[in-house]
PDB file of C-alpha atoms and ligand atoms in Angstrom:
ATOM      1  CA  MET A   1       0.250   0.065   0.024  1.00  0.00           C
ATOM      2  CA  PHE A   2       1.394   3.399  -0.732  1.00  0.00           C
ATOM      3  CA  THR A   3       1.328   6.115   1.992  1.00  0.00           C
ATOM      4  CA  TYR A   4       2.208  10.156   0.704  1.00  0.00           C
ATOM      5  CA  SER A   5       3.245  12.406   3.316  1.00  0.00           C
ATOM      6  CA  THR A   6       3.405  15.771   1.123  1.00  0.00           C
ATOM      7  CA  ARG A   7       0.746  17.027  -1.117  1.00  0.00           C
ATOM      8  CA  ASP A   8       3.378  16.863  -3.919  1.00  0.00           C
ATOM      9  CA  SER A   9       3.995  13.703  -3.988  1.00  0.00           C
ATOM     10  CA  LEU A  10       0.223  12.582  -3.931  1.00  0.00           C
ATOM     11  CA  LYS A  11      -0.716  15.196  -6.483  1.00  0.00           C
ATOM     12  CA  SER A  12       1.978  14.090  -8.688  1.00  0.00           C
ATOM     13  CA  THR A  13       0.489  10.019  -8.726  1.00  0.00           C
ATOM     14  CA  LEU A  14      -2.772  11.320  -8.994  1.00  0.00           C
ATOM     15  CA  GLN A  15      -2.032  13.218 -11.864  1.00  0.00           C
ATOM     16  CA  LYS A  16      -1.200   9.874 -13.791  1.00  0.00           C
ATOM     17  CA  VAL A  17      -4.155   8.444 -12.691  1.00  0.00           C
ATOM     18  CA  ARG A  18      -5.589  11.300 -14.190  1.00  0.00           C
ATOM     19  CA  ASN A  19      -3.737  10.949 -17.587  1.00  0.00           C
ATOM     20  CA  GLN A  20      -5.195   7.511 -17.702  1.00  0.00           C
ATOM     21  CA  ASP A  21      -9.009   8.328 -17.232  1.00  0.00           C
ATOM     22  CA  LYS A  22      -9.481   6.605 -14.387  1.00  0.00           C
ATOM     23  CA  ILE A  23     -11.736   7.567 -11.246  1.00  0.00           C
ATOM     24  CA  ILE A  24     -10.486   9.136  -8.145  1.00  0.00           C
ATOM     25  CA  GLY A  25     -12.887   8.600  -4.967  1.00  0.00           C
ATOM     26  CA  PHE A  26     -11.719  10.191  -1.784  1.00  0.00           C
ATOM     27  CA  VAL A  27     -12.561   9.384   2.047  1.00  0.00           C
ATOM     28  CA  PRO A  28     -11.509  12.460   4.231  1.00  0.00           C
ATOM     29  CA  THR A  29     -10.755  10.982   7.896  1.00  0.00           C
ATOM     30  CA  MET A  30      -9.259  11.689  11.213  1.00  0.00           C
ATOM     31  CA  GLY A  31      -8.045   8.178  11.515  1.00  0.00           C
ATOM     32  CA  ALA A  32      -9.273   6.077  14.854  1.00  0.00           C
ATOM     33  CA  LEU A  33     -10.730   4.051  11.887  1.00  0.00           C
ATOM     34  CA  HIS A  34     -13.748   2.144  12.301  1.00  0.00           C
ATOM     35  CA  GLU A  35     -16.065  -0.224  10.442  1.00  0.00           C
ATOM     36  CA  GLY A  36     -17.897   2.935   9.349  1.00  0.00           C
ATOM     37  CA  HIS A  37     -14.875   4.286   7.548  1.00  0.00           C
ATOM     38  CA  LEU A  38     -14.014   1.048   6.238  1.00  0.00           C
ATOM     39  CA  SER A  39     -17.537   0.596   4.801  1.00  0.00           C
ATOM     40  CA  LEU A  40     -16.928   4.338   3.126  1.00  0.00           C
ATOM     41  CA  VAL A  41     -13.437   2.944   1.771  1.00  0.00           C
ATOM     42  CA  HIS A  42     -15.171  -0.346   0.361  1.00  0.00           C
ATOM     43  CA  ARG A  43     -17.945   1.618  -1.469  1.00  0.00           C
ATOM     44  CA  ALA A  44     -15.776   3.980  -2.750  1.00  0.00           C
ATOM     45  CA  SER A  45     -13.147   0.522  -3.727  1.00  0.00           C
ATOM     46  CA  GLU A  46     -16.110  -0.085  -5.837  1.00  0.00           C
ATOM     47  CA  GLU A  47     -17.035   2.862  -7.427  1.00  0.00           C
ATOM     48  CA  CYS A  48     -13.844   4.229  -8.381  1.00  0.00           C
ATOM     49  CA  ASP A  49     -10.149   3.370  -9.665  1.00  0.00           C
ATOM     50  CA  VAL A  50      -8.416   4.738  -7.178  1.00  0.00           C
ATOM     51  CA  VAL A  51      -9.290   5.855  -3.635  1.00  0.00           C
ATOM     52  CA  VAL A  52      -7.407   8.396  -1.366  1.00  0.00           C
ATOM     53  CA  VAL A  53      -8.025   8.158   2.261  1.00  0.00           C
ATOM     54  CA  SER A  54      -6.452  10.837   4.236  1.00  0.00           C
ATOM     55  CA  ILE A  55      -5.800  10.461   8.049  1.00  0.00           C
ATOM     56  CA  PHE A  56      -5.665  13.948   9.498  1.00  0.00           C
ATOM     57  CA  VAL A  57      -6.912  15.403  12.800  1.00  0.00           C
ATOM     58  CA  ASN A  58      -7.686  18.461  11.642  1.00  0.00           C
ATOM     59  CA  PRO A  59      -6.737  21.187  14.734  1.00  0.00           C
ATOM     60  CA  THR A  60      -9.289  24.150  13.091  1.00  0.00           C
ATOM     61  CA  GLN A  61     -12.662  21.697  13.557  1.00  0.00           C
ATOM     62  CA  PHE A  62     -12.279  21.650  17.371  1.00  0.00           C
ATOM     63  CA  ASN A  63     -13.614  24.265  19.416  1.00  0.00           C
ATOM     64  CA  ASN A  64     -12.055  22.336  22.554  1.00  0.00           C
ATOM     65  CA  GLN A  65      -8.661  22.039  22.687  1.00  0.00           C
ATOM     66  CA  GLU A  66      -8.946  19.057  25.202  1.00  0.00           C
ATOM     67  CA  ASP A  67     -10.791  17.294  22.802  1.00  0.00           C
ATOM     68  CA  PHE A  68      -8.453  17.722  20.155  1.00  0.00           C
ATOM     69  CA  LEU A  69      -5.428  16.653  22.255  1.00  0.00           C
ATOM     70  CA  LYS A  70      -7.578  13.354  23.526  1.00  0.00           C
ATOM     71  CA  TYR A  71      -8.737  12.660  19.751  1.00  0.00           C
ATOM     72  CA  PRO A  72      -7.488   9.195  19.855  1.00  0.00           C
ATOM     73  CA  ASN A  73      -4.587   8.127  17.718  1.00  0.00           C
ATOM     74  CA  THR A  74      -4.045   4.580  16.083  1.00  0.00           C
ATOM     75  CA  LEU A  75      -2.392   5.448  12.979  1.00  0.00           C
ATOM     76  CA  GLU A  76      -0.247   1.914  12.704  1.00  0.00           C
ATOM     77  CA  ASN A  77      -3.513  -0.225  13.345  1.00  0.00           C
ATOM     78  CA  ASP A  78      -5.222   2.414  10.737  1.00  0.00           C
ATOM     79  CA  LEU A  79      -3.018   1.684   8.072  1.00  0.00           C
ATOM     80  CA  LYS A  80      -3.175  -2.275   8.783  1.00  0.00           C
ATOM     81  CA  LEU A  81      -6.733  -2.085   8.307  1.00  0.00           C
ATOM     82  CA  LEU A  82      -6.256  -0.118   5.406  1.00  0.00           C
ATOM     83  CA  SER A  83      -4.009  -2.542   3.602  1.00  0.00           C
ATOM     84  CA  GLN A  84      -6.731  -4.733   2.687  1.00  0.00           C
ATOM     85  CA  PHE A  85      -7.585  -2.770   0.118  1.00  0.00           C
ATOM     86  CA  PRO A  86      -5.762  -2.437  -3.170  1.00  0.00           C
ATOM     87  CA  LYS A  87      -7.301   0.118  -4.715  1.00  0.00           C
ATOM     88  CA  VAL A  88      -6.118   2.582  -1.673  1.00  0.00           C
ATOM     89  CA  LYS A  89      -3.508   5.206  -1.301  1.00  0.00           C
ATOM     90  CA  VAL A  90      -3.166   6.848   1.795  1.00  0.00           C
ATOM     91  CA  PHE A  91      -2.507  10.029   2.551  1.00  0.00           C
ATOM     92  CA  VAL A  92      -1.076  11.630   6.166  1.00  0.00           C
ATOM     93  CA  PRO A  93      -0.091  15.155   5.892  1.00  0.00           C
ATOM     94  CA  SER A  94       1.162  17.005   8.122  1.00  0.00           C
ATOM     95  CA  GLY A  95      -0.277  20.633   9.000  1.00  0.00           C
ATOM     96  CA  ASP A  96       1.809  22.351   6.947  1.00  0.00           C
ATOM     97  CA  GLU A  97       0.647  20.073   4.040  1.00  0.00           C
ATOM     98  CA  VAL A  98      -2.863  20.918   4.334  1.00  0.00           C
ATOM     99  CA  TYR A  99      -2.227  24.468   5.235  1.00  0.00           C
ATOM    100  CA  PRO A 100       0.343  26.107   3.443  1.00  0.00           C
ATOM    101  CA  ASP A 101       1.571  29.623   3.620  1.00  0.00           C
ATOM    102  CA  GLU A 102      -0.286  30.681   0.610  1.00  0.00           C
ATOM    103  CA  ASP A 103      -3.433  29.330   1.614  1.00  0.00           C
ATOM    104  CA  SER A 104      -6.132  31.622   0.512  1.00  0.00           C
ATOM    105  CA  TYR A 105      -9.203  30.124   2.299  1.00  0.00           C
ATOM    106  CA  GLU A 106     -11.679  32.945   3.164  1.00  0.00           C
ATOM    107  CA  PRO A 107     -14.278  31.892   5.624  1.00  0.00           C
ATOM    108  CA  ILE A 108     -17.786  31.174   3.761  1.00  0.00           C
ATOM    109  CA  ASP A 109     -21.227  32.157   4.996  1.00  0.00           C
ATOM    110  CA  LEU A 110     -22.904  28.753   6.100  1.00  0.00           C
ATOM    111  CA  GLY A 111     -26.219  30.650   7.292  1.00  0.00           C
ATOM    112  CA  GLN A 112     -28.797  28.991   9.036  1.00  0.00           C
ATOM    113  CA  LEU A 113     -26.346  25.836   9.469  1.00  0.00           C
ATOM    114  CA  ASP A 114     -23.807  27.417  11.376  1.00  0.00           C
ATOM    115  CA  LEU A 115     -26.380  28.877  14.184  1.00  0.00           C
ATOM    116  CA  VAL A 116     -28.204  25.397  14.996  1.00  0.00           C
ATOM    117  CA  LEU A 117     -27.169  22.033  16.584  1.00  0.00           C
ATOM    118  CA  GLU A 118     -23.188  21.651  15.826  1.00  0.00           C
ATOM    119  CA  GLY A 119     -23.107  25.327  15.017  1.00  0.00           C
ATOM    120  CA  LYS A 120     -24.557  26.239  17.829  1.00  0.00           C
ATOM    121  CA  PHE A 121     -22.815  24.377  20.578  1.00  0.00           C
ATOM    122  CA  ARG A 122     -19.193  24.267  18.740  1.00  0.00           C
ATOM    123  CA  PRO A 123     -18.904  27.782  17.100  1.00  0.00           C
ATOM    124  CA  GLY A 124     -16.511  28.080  14.468  1.00  0.00           C
ATOM    125  CA  HIS A 125     -16.721  24.244  14.338  1.00  0.00           C
ATOM    126  CA  PHE A 126     -17.855  24.584  10.683  1.00  0.00           C
ATOM    127  CA  GLN A 127     -15.626  26.951   9.194  1.00  0.00           C
ATOM    128  CA  GLY A 128     -12.851  24.476  10.818  1.00  0.00           C
ATOM    129  CA  VAL A 129     -14.273  21.113   8.591  1.00  0.00           C
ATOM    130  CA  VAL A 130     -14.926  23.545   5.342  1.00  0.00           C
ATOM    131  CA  HIS A 131     -11.375  24.916   5.344  1.00  0.00           C
ATOM    132  CA  VAL A 132      -9.676  21.281   5.834  1.00  0.00           C
ATOM    133  CA  VAL A 133     -12.053  20.010   3.380  1.00  0.00           C
ATOM    134  CA  ARG A 134     -11.662  22.475   0.657  1.00  0.00           C
ATOM    135  CA  ASN A 135      -7.714  22.381   0.958  1.00  0.00           C
ATOM    136  CA  LEU A 136      -7.753  18.229   0.876  1.00  0.00           C
ATOM    137  CA  LEU A 137     -10.180  18.400  -2.104  1.00  0.00           C
ATOM    138  CA  GLN A 138      -7.600  21.611  -3.859  1.00  0.00           C
ATOM    139  CA  ILE A 139      -4.840  18.541  -3.812  1.00  0.00           C
ATOM    140  CA  VAL A 140      -6.999  15.213  -4.268  1.00  0.00           C
ATOM    141  CA  MET A 141      -9.180  16.540  -7.185  1.00  0.00           C
ATOM    142  CA  PRO A 142     -11.658  13.521  -6.777  1.00  0.00           C
ATOM    143  CA  GLN A 143     -14.412  12.977  -8.940  1.00  0.00           C
ATOM    144  CA  ARG A 144     -16.304  10.987  -5.930  1.00  0.00           C
ATOM    145  CA  ALA A 145     -15.695  12.363  -2.081  1.00  0.00           C
ATOM    146  CA  TYR A 146     -17.636   9.721   0.495  1.00  0.00           C
ATOM    147  CA  PHE A 147     -19.179  11.339   3.864  1.00  0.00           C
ATOM    148  CA  GLY A 148     -20.823   9.412   6.551  1.00  0.00           C
ATOM    149  CA  LEU A 149     -24.022  10.399   7.338  1.00  0.00           C
ATOM    150  CA  LYS A 150     -24.239  10.415  11.316  1.00  0.00           C
ATOM    151  CA  ASP A 151     -22.514  13.877  10.895  1.00  0.00           C
ATOM    152  CA  PHE A 152     -25.548  14.939   8.715  1.00  0.00           C
ATOM    153  CA  GLN A 153     -25.249  18.146   9.597  1.00  0.00           C
ATOM    154  CA  GLN A 154     -21.804  18.471   8.565  1.00  0.00           C
ATOM    155  CA  LEU A 155     -22.453  16.559   4.877  1.00  0.00           C
ATOM    156  CA  ALA A 156     -25.083  19.672   4.710  1.00  0.00           C
ATOM    157  CA  VAL A 157     -22.364  21.853   5.067  1.00  0.00           C
ATOM    158  CA  ILE A 158     -20.259  20.447   2.747  1.00  0.00           C
ATOM    159  CA  ARG A 159     -22.735  20.180  -0.097  1.00  0.00           C
ATOM    160  CA  ARG A 160     -23.883  23.782   0.494  1.00  0.00           C
ATOM    161  CA  PHE A 161     -19.689  24.623   0.359  1.00  0.00           C
ATOM    162  CA  SER A 162     -19.558  22.478  -2.712  1.00  0.00           C
ATOM    163  CA  LEU A 163     -22.500  24.054  -4.594  1.00  0.00           C
ATOM    164  CA  MET A 164     -21.566  27.684  -3.271  1.00  0.00           C
ATOM    165  CA  GLN A 165     -17.654  26.833  -4.704  1.00  0.00           C
ATOM    166  CA  ASP A 166     -18.905  25.249  -7.837  1.00  0.00           C
ATOM    167  CA  ILE A 167     -17.005  22.328  -6.662  1.00  0.00           C
ATOM    168  CA  GLU A 168     -17.471  19.491  -9.076  1.00  0.00           C
ATOM    169  CA  THR A 169     -16.433  16.536  -7.076  1.00  0.00           C
ATOM    170  CA  GLN A 170     -19.745  14.815  -6.320  1.00  0.00           C
ATOM    171  CA  ILE A 171     -20.361  14.096  -3.021  1.00  0.00           C
ATOM    172  CA  ILE A 172     -21.676  10.924  -1.804  1.00  0.00           C
ATOM    173  CA  PRO A 173     -23.630  10.348   1.863  1.00  0.00           C
ATOM    174  CA  CYS A 174     -22.893   6.836   3.468  1.00  0.00           C
ATOM    175  CA  GLU A 175     -25.052   5.141   5.746  1.00  0.00           C
ATOM    176  CA  THR A 176     -24.481   4.973   9.708  1.00  0.00           C
ATOM    177  CA  LEU A 177     -23.291   2.007  11.112  1.00  0.00           C
ATOM    178  CA  ARG A 178     -24.182   1.036  14.519  1.00  0.00           C
ATOM    179  CA  ASP A 179     -22.996  -1.824  16.625  1.00  0.00           C
ATOM    180  CA  VAL A 180     -25.143  -4.697  17.651  1.00  0.00           C
ATOM    181  CA  SER A 181     -26.536  -2.664  20.330  1.00  0.00           C
ATOM    182  CA  GLY A 182     -27.285   0.032  18.126  1.00  0.00           C
ATOM    183  CA  LEU A 183     -24.310   2.281  19.523  1.00  0.00           C
ATOM    184  CA  ALA A 184     -23.486   4.198  16.226  1.00  0.00           C
ATOM    185  CA  LEU A 185     -19.606   3.648  15.831  1.00  0.00           C
ATOM    186  CA  SER A 186     -17.276   6.624  16.289  1.00  0.00           C
ATOM    187  CA  SER A 187     -13.505   7.149  16.836  1.00  0.00           C
ATOM    188  CA  ARG A 188     -14.367   8.437  19.668  1.00  0.00           C
ATOM    189  CA  ASN A 189     -16.196   5.747  21.067  1.00  0.00           C
ATOM    190  CA  LEU A 190     -12.803   4.262  22.177  1.00  0.00           C
ATOM    191  CA  ARG A 191     -12.493   6.415  24.678  1.00  0.00           C
ATOM    192  CA  LEU A 192     -15.619   4.937  26.450  1.00  0.00           C
ATOM    193  CA  SER A 193     -15.426   2.268  29.694  1.00  0.00           C
ATOM    194  CA  GLU A 194     -17.548  -0.841  28.408  1.00  0.00           C
ATOM    195  CA  LYS A 195     -19.989   0.472  31.565  1.00  0.00           C
ATOM    196  CA  GLU A 196     -19.979   3.832  29.640  1.00  0.00           C
ATOM    197  CA  LYS A 197     -21.140   2.023  26.439  1.00  0.00           C
ATOM    198  CA  GLU A 198     -23.873   0.582  27.668  1.00  0.00           C
ATOM    199  CA  ASP A 199     -25.173   4.264  29.060  1.00  0.00           C
ATOM    200  CA  ALA A 200     -24.822   5.582  25.600  1.00  0.00           C
ATOM    201  CA  LEU A 201     -27.467   3.041  24.166  1.00  0.00           C
ATOM    202  CA  ILE A 202     -29.994   5.708  25.645  1.00  0.00           C
ATOM    203  CA  ILE A 203     -29.033   7.684  22.419  1.00  0.00           C
ATOM    204  CA  HIS A 204     -30.345   5.128  20.150  1.00  0.00           C
ATOM    205  CA  GLN A 205     -32.572   4.007  22.270  1.00  0.00           C
ATOM    206  CA  THR A 206     -34.220   7.632  22.276  1.00  0.00           C
ATOM    207  CA  LEU A 207     -34.137   7.680  18.348  1.00  0.00           C
ATOM    208  CA  LEU A 208     -36.098   4.640  18.103  1.00  0.00           C
ATOM    209  CA  LYS A 209     -38.474   5.916  20.348  1.00  0.00           C
ATOM    210  CA  ILE A 210     -39.185   9.141  18.132  1.00  0.00           C
ATOM    211  CA  ARG A 211     -39.879   6.888  15.201  1.00  0.00           C
ATOM    212  CA  GLU A 212     -42.642   5.177  17.093  1.00  0.00           C
ATOM    213  CA  TRP A 213     -44.340   8.279  19.175  1.00  0.00           C
ATOM    214  CA  LYS A 214     -43.889  10.442  15.611  1.00  0.00           C
ATOM    215  CA  LEU A 215     -47.345   8.088  14.443  1.00  0.00           C
ATOM    216  CA  LEU A 216     -49.313   9.389  17.492  1.00  0.00           C
ATOM    217  CA  HIS A 217     -48.015  13.074  18.477  1.00  0.00           C
ATOM    218  CA  ALA A 218     -46.512  16.240  16.949  1.00  0.00           C
ATOM    219  CA  PRO A 219     -42.902  17.058  17.102  1.00  0.00           C
ATOM    220  CA  SER A 220     -43.194  19.663  19.893  1.00  0.00           C
ATOM    221  CA  MET A 221     -44.425  17.031  21.702  1.00  0.00           C
ATOM    222  CA  VAL A 222     -42.365  14.123  20.698  1.00  0.00           C
ATOM    223  CA  LYS A 223     -39.253  16.344  21.573  1.00  0.00           C
ATOM    224  CA  GLN A 224     -40.573  16.674  24.985  1.00  0.00           C
ATOM    225  CA  MET A 225     -41.256  13.093  25.403  1.00  0.00           C
ATOM    226  CA  ALA A 226     -37.798  12.221  24.092  1.00  0.00           C
ATOM    227  CA  THR A 227     -35.696  14.525  26.352  1.00  0.00           C
ATOM    228  CA  ASP A 228     -37.887  12.890  29.207  1.00  0.00           C
ATOM    229  CA  PHE A 229     -36.675   9.631  27.956  1.00  0.00           C
ATOM    230  CA  PHE A 230     -33.205  10.841  27.832  1.00  0.00           C
ATOM    231  CA  ASN A 231     -32.894  11.916  30.923  1.00  0.00           C
ATOM    232  CA  GLN A 232     -33.726   9.011  32.652  1.00  0.00           C
ATOM    233  CA  GLY A 233     -30.306   8.267  31.836  1.00  0.00           C
ATOM    234  CA  VAL A 234     -27.284   9.213  33.093  1.00  0.00           C
ATOM    235  CA  LEU A 235     -25.660  10.957  29.845  1.00  0.00           C
ATOM    236  CA  LYS A 236     -25.889  14.864  30.246  1.00  0.00           C
ATOM    237  CA  LEU A 237     -27.732  16.214  27.049  1.00  0.00           C
ATOM    238  CA  GLU A 238     -26.485  19.027  24.915  1.00  0.00           C
ATOM    239  CA  TYR A 239     -29.225  19.247  23.080  1.00  0.00           C
ATOM    240  CA  LEU A 240     -31.744  17.378  21.298  1.00  0.00           C
ATOM    241  CA  GLU A 241     -33.928  18.675  18.548  1.00  0.00           C
ATOM    242  CA  ILE A 242     -36.091  17.654  16.061  1.00  0.00           C
ATOM    243  CA  ILE A 243     -35.814  19.437  12.494  1.00  0.00           C
ATOM    244  CA  ASP A 244     -36.326  19.834   8.877  1.00  0.00           C
ATOM    245  CA  GLY A 245     -33.354  17.904   7.686  1.00  0.00           C
ATOM    246  CA  ASN A 246     -33.078  20.078   4.524  1.00  0.00           C
ATOM    247  CA  GLU A 247     -34.241  23.585   5.892  1.00  0.00           C
ATOM    248  CA  PHE A 248     -32.908  22.874   9.134  1.00  0.00           C
ATOM    249  CA  VAL A 249     -35.147  24.754  11.018  1.00  0.00           C
ATOM    250  CA  ASN A 250     -37.363  23.289  14.346  1.00  0.00           C
ATOM    251  CA  LEU A 251     -40.886  21.637  13.539  1.00  0.00           C
ATOM    252  CA  HIS A 252     -43.416  22.250  16.048  1.00  0.00           C
ATOM    253  CA  GLU A 253     -46.765  21.207  14.988  1.00  0.00           C
ATOM    254  CA  GLU A 254     -46.264  19.028  11.712  1.00  0.00           C
ATOM    255  CA  TRP A 255     -43.859  16.731  10.503  1.00  0.00           C
ATOM    256  CA  THR A 256     -41.949  17.093   6.956  1.00  0.00           C
ATOM    257  CA  SER A 257     -41.601  13.980   4.985  1.00  0.00           C
ATOM    258  CA  ASN A 258     -37.722  15.097   5.832  1.00  0.00           C
ATOM    259  CA  ALA A 259     -38.187  14.837   9.562  1.00  0.00           C
ATOM    260  CA  LEU A 260     -34.474  14.431  11.472  1.00  0.00           C
ATOM    261  CA  CYS A 261     -34.125  13.909  14.736  1.00  0.00           C
ATOM    262  CA  CYS A 262     -30.364  14.977  16.203  1.00  0.00           C
ATOM    263  CA  ILE A 263     -29.177  13.842  19.456  1.00  0.00           C
ATOM    264  CA  ALA A 264     -25.739  15.489  21.171  1.00  0.00           C
ATOM    265  CA  ALA A 265     -24.471  14.450  24.736  1.00  0.00           C
ATOM    266  CA  TYR A 266     -21.410  14.106  27.167  1.00  0.00           C
ATOM    267  CA  CYS A 267     -21.106  10.411  28.400  1.00  0.00           C
ATOM    268  CA  GLY A 268     -18.659  11.075  30.853  1.00  0.00           C
ATOM    269  CA  GLU A 269     -16.341  13.375  28.789  1.00  0.00           C
ATOM    270  CA  VAL A 270     -16.707  11.905  25.365  1.00  0.00           C
ATOM    271  CA  ARG A 271     -19.237  14.513  23.806  1.00  0.00           C
ATOM    272  CA  LEU A 272     -21.362  12.120  21.215  1.00  0.00           C
ATOM    273  CA  ILE A 273     -23.717  12.767  18.085  1.00  0.00           C
ATOM    274  CA  ASP A 274     -26.335  10.677  16.737  1.00  0.00           C
ATOM    275  CA  ASN A 275     -29.573  11.215  14.555  1.00  0.00           C
ATOM    276  CA  ILE A 276     -32.386   9.475  12.907  1.00  0.00           C
ATOM    277  CA  SER A 277     -34.980  10.114   9.835  1.00  0.00           C
ATOM    278  CA  CYS A 278     -38.262  10.069  11.580  1.00  0.00           C
TER     279      CYS A 278
HETATM  280  O1  PAF B 301     -15.830  13.653   9.590  1.00  0.00           O
HETATM  281  C1  PAF B 301     -14.548  14.084  10.033  1.00  0.00           C
HETATM  282  O2  PAF B 301     -13.727  13.010  10.471  1.00  0.00           O
HETATM  283  C2  PAF B 301     -14.084  15.019   9.855  1.00  0.00           C
HETATM  284  O3  PAF B 301     -14.975  16.094  10.058  1.00  0.00           O
HETATM  285  C3  PAF B 301     -13.698  15.529   8.445  1.00  0.00           C
HETATM  286  C4  PAF B 301     -14.681  15.442   6.999  1.00  0.00           C
HETATM  287  C5  PAF B 301     -12.503  14.434   7.842  1.00  0.00           C
HETATM  288  C6  PAF B 301     -13.035  16.392   8.359  1.00  0.00           C
HETATM  289  O4  PAF B 301     -11.514  16.851   9.143  1.00  0.00           O
END
């Protein structure tokens, strides 16, 4: 398997790939890979000739320095996991490679997306995500880029950004993977004890309840019932919102066809997010 640490070395390899009219897929990650990431790599491998997987823990998207410092780093294992995919080229850049001196990025207006849910509770987070994704896309120039639906709002932000900037890369959403208990796979789960993993199941249980209650009650009522149900567990709720997944506005009286419930909560010190369409 080929690994690259500089933008120039990766770019020159990818130019040769492009010259042969081959399709380049891209899976950006922050490492600590799990089955969820691998499902993206698997899909990209099926749909593309060459798949670039980047591993870069992006400092600019952490609004909490401690969260950044504690982000799991399992590079050796990540490379081992990726070695099973013959089409993969791994990009493991330093900060200087991703953010060169001549970086011309200007923050973009994310509108409502920056004001609600993750945007509200993690100020600056999405600007950091857009900045790194933009810089990585400029290096890789893939035809297709794959993102998980667990970070639903991130996906919406990236779609908005790519529309605004006329980026030609196709943004491909991929289903959230869960373990057998229902816990959404996340690199942050590595920081949970066994007991905390059990405690965290309340997130998925609440999301499933919402789907049931939706059949009988208006969104505002379901939000109240779900919050009460969630608070029977030990996690500290940051937000539980029922929104329209296109407009990112809260639903009150009526359900829309694109309704989504999003939860963010602390399990001990670890912040977890999840969502379900309902
Ligand atoms: O979803 C992630 O892991 C990160 O936000 C991403 C897209 C790799 C950007 O750093």
